[in-house]
Amino acid sequence: VGPATIEIVESTLPEGAVQTVGSNPSTVDITDGGTITEVDGFYFPTDAPTKAPTASPTAAPTPEPCINATITFDTDADGNPLAPGEYVEYEWAKFGLVLSASGGVGDRPRLFDTANPRCDNGTGGDPDLGAPNSECDQPGGPGKGAGGAPDGDGPNCDPLGNVLIVQEPGADCPDDVSQA
């Protein structure tokens, strides 16, 4: 009664079998007058080991070289000058940059010349987008609005050149969509 120790005699395994389950010796519980059969697993090895699948090395794709570029909206990716008022989209695609806009005219942003924010021959123009702000000491510019003053919420004292805007519907000249 209680635990009994059973020793597995490998000669009782089928010829050529290899034990996979159990231990030698195995400990099992047996009751008085009872019998027990301890099951030990086994397998028959094949003549040759099974080959694991192998992977053939393949050439990894050559990554695109990283491009370290400063993008301004005054020139395209090839250094060609861009005129204020142009609508742009693919001008910097070779750098991985494609532009789009929504909420204005069409689906492309428009270039706005911050050095010349007024429109002399049509509707539009936007002095609040001028840079630098006229209240800046050096180099005071065409920009208007308290927010861009040196002590304003967004000091605007540096020349910016062209910037991107979402074009105001109904304006001939570059003019950004105003938020009410």
XYZ file of C-alpha atoms in Angstrom:
180
model
C 0.000 0.000 0.000
C 1.372 3.413 -0.916
C 4.027 4.349 -3.343
C 5.936 1.641 -5.093
C 9.015 1.947 -7.213
C 8.966 0.347 -10.604
C 12.133 -0.028 -12.580
C 11.737 -0.041 -16.314
C 13.706 -2.726 -17.945
C 14.659 -1.482 -21.338
C 14.651 -4.999 -22.660
C 10.843 -4.973 -22.254
C 10.573 -2.183 -24.782
C 10.027 -3.305 -28.342
C 13.269 -3.922 -30.135
C 14.699 -0.695 -31.588
C 12.362 1.549 -29.555
C 13.573 4.590 -27.648
C 11.869 5.620 -24.377
C 10.194 9.076 -24.509
C 7.902 9.245 -21.451
C 8.466 8.245 -17.854
C 11.628 8.019 -15.896
C 13.741 5.221 -14.642
C 12.801 4.454 -11.967
C 9.142 5.683 -12.050
C 7.206 6.138 -8.802
C 3.492 5.209 -8.826
C 0.785 4.689 -6.181
C -0.586 1.162 -5.782
C -3.270 -0.208 -3.469
C -3.074 -3.454 -1.482
C -3.593 -6.394 -3.822
C -3.913 -4.054 -6.801
C -2.007 -3.984 -9.989
C -0.874 -1.074 -12.060
C 0.422 -0.637 -15.510
C 2.869 2.203 -15.991
C 2.765 3.482 -19.505
C 6.025 4.674 -20.871
C 6.112 6.190 -24.287
C 8.512 5.127 -26.969
C 9.222 5.688 -30.629
C 11.122 3.998 -33.373
C 13.811 6.189 -34.827
C 14.103 6.191 -38.599
C 17.269 5.090 -40.334
C 18.121 8.670 -41.222
C 17.215 11.683 -39.175
C 14.514 13.871 -40.661
C 16.044 16.895 -42.240
C 14.822 20.216 -41.023
C 13.726 22.612 -43.721
C 16.473 24.893 -44.820
C 16.168 28.428 -46.058
C 18.215 29.559 -48.974
C 19.688 32.945 -48.346
C 18.294 35.607 -50.605
C 19.624 39.051 -51.166
C 17.842 41.617 -49.035
C 16.431 44.529 -50.960
C 18.814 47.426 -51.066
C 17.337 50.178 -48.921
C 16.922 53.591 -50.398
C 19.641 55.884 -49.146
C 18.510 58.384 -46.568
C 18.293 61.864 -47.917
C 19.254 64.653 -45.590
C 17.527 67.664 -47.079
C 16.196 70.946 -45.822
C 13.028 71.730 -47.679
C 12.055 75.320 -48.294
C 9.084 76.339 -50.329
C 11.210 78.713 -52.408
C 12.734 75.918 -54.549
C 11.719 72.442 -55.640
C 13.703 69.252 -54.920
C 16.066 70.016 -57.810
C 16.746 73.594 -56.661
C 14.518 75.233 -59.282
C 12.856 78.437 -58.022
C 9.128 78.331 -57.332
C 6.949 81.362 -57.990
C 4.591 82.687 -55.334
C 1.010 81.742 -56.100
C 1.863 78.322 -57.592
C -0.149 75.327 -56.430
C 2.259 72.561 -55.391
C 2.039 68.812 -54.864
C 4.889 66.681 -56.273
C 7.736 69.216 -56.228
C 9.513 67.341 -53.370
C 8.368 63.783 -54.193
C 11.966 62.592 -54.674
C 12.401 63.325 -50.939
C 9.264 61.313 -50.136
C 7.085 64.396 -49.624
C 3.828 64.745 -51.552
C 1.500 67.543 -50.491
C -2.273 67.868 -50.412
C -4.743 70.308 -48.900
C -8.425 70.355 -48.095
C -10.930 72.991 -47.059
C -10.016 75.532 -49.726
C -9.630 75.648 -53.482
C -8.749 72.281 -55.042
C -6.698 69.631 -53.296
C -3.229 71.209 -53.396
C -1.670 73.864 -51.173
C -0.599 77.185 -52.656
C 2.644 79.117 -52.197
C 2.349 82.455 -50.415
C 5.188 85.003 -50.540
C 5.541 86.357 -47.002
C 7.807 89.190 -48.249
C 4.975 90.501 -50.503
C 1.694 89.698 -48.766
C -0.437 92.286 -50.564
C -2.343 91.737 -53.784
C -2.201 94.648 -56.220
C -4.088 93.185 -59.165
C -6.973 91.163 -57.819
C -8.789 90.050 -54.722
C -6.911 88.444 -51.855
C -3.586 89.140 -50.257
C -2.982 88.629 -46.583
C -0.848 91.127 -44.603
C -1.178 89.087 -41.414
C 0.963 86.418 -43.137
C 3.732 88.859 -44.012
C 7.159 88.176 -42.528
C 8.856 89.606 -40.707
C 6.336 91.643 -38.724
C 6.592 95.399 -39.258
C 7.098 95.957 -35.521
C 10.297 93.905 -35.377
C 13.539 95.889 -34.961
C 15.720 94.038 -37.429
C 14.689 93.581 -40.204
C 11.107 95.004 -39.863
C 8.997 93.802 -42.749
C 5.553 93.804 -44.331
C 3.816 91.669 -41.708
C 0.882 93.153 -39.775
C -0.840 92.003 -36.613
C -0.228 92.132 -32.882
C 0.299 88.360 -32.651
C 3.475 88.562 -34.754
C 4.973 91.530 -32.909
C 8.144 90.863 -30.876
C 6.086 90.752 -27.653
C 3.109 88.950 -29.261
C 1.884 85.364 -28.907
C 3.877 84.253 -31.951
C 6.778 86.610 -32.603
C 7.394 86.802 -36.345
C 10.732 88.551 -36.741
C 12.471 86.372 -39.342
C 12.089 86.437 -43.135
C 10.324 83.252 -44.243
C 10.042 83.427 -48.037
C 7.301 81.232 -49.472
C 5.017 79.366 -47.079
C 2.192 76.918 -47.794
C -1.419 77.998 -47.451
C -4.835 76.488 -48.084
C -6.275 78.893 -50.680
C -9.330 80.982 -49.792
C -12.167 80.307 -52.254
C -13.113 83.374 -54.321
C -9.740 85.121 -53.999
C -7.594 85.673 -57.087
C -4.323 86.273 -55.234
C -2.826 83.915 -52.668
C -4.872 84.281 -49.483
C -5.254 81.695 -46.758
C -8.588 80.345 -45.598
C -9.488 82.319 -42.495
C -10.917 80.579 -39.486
C -13.950 82.273 -37.938
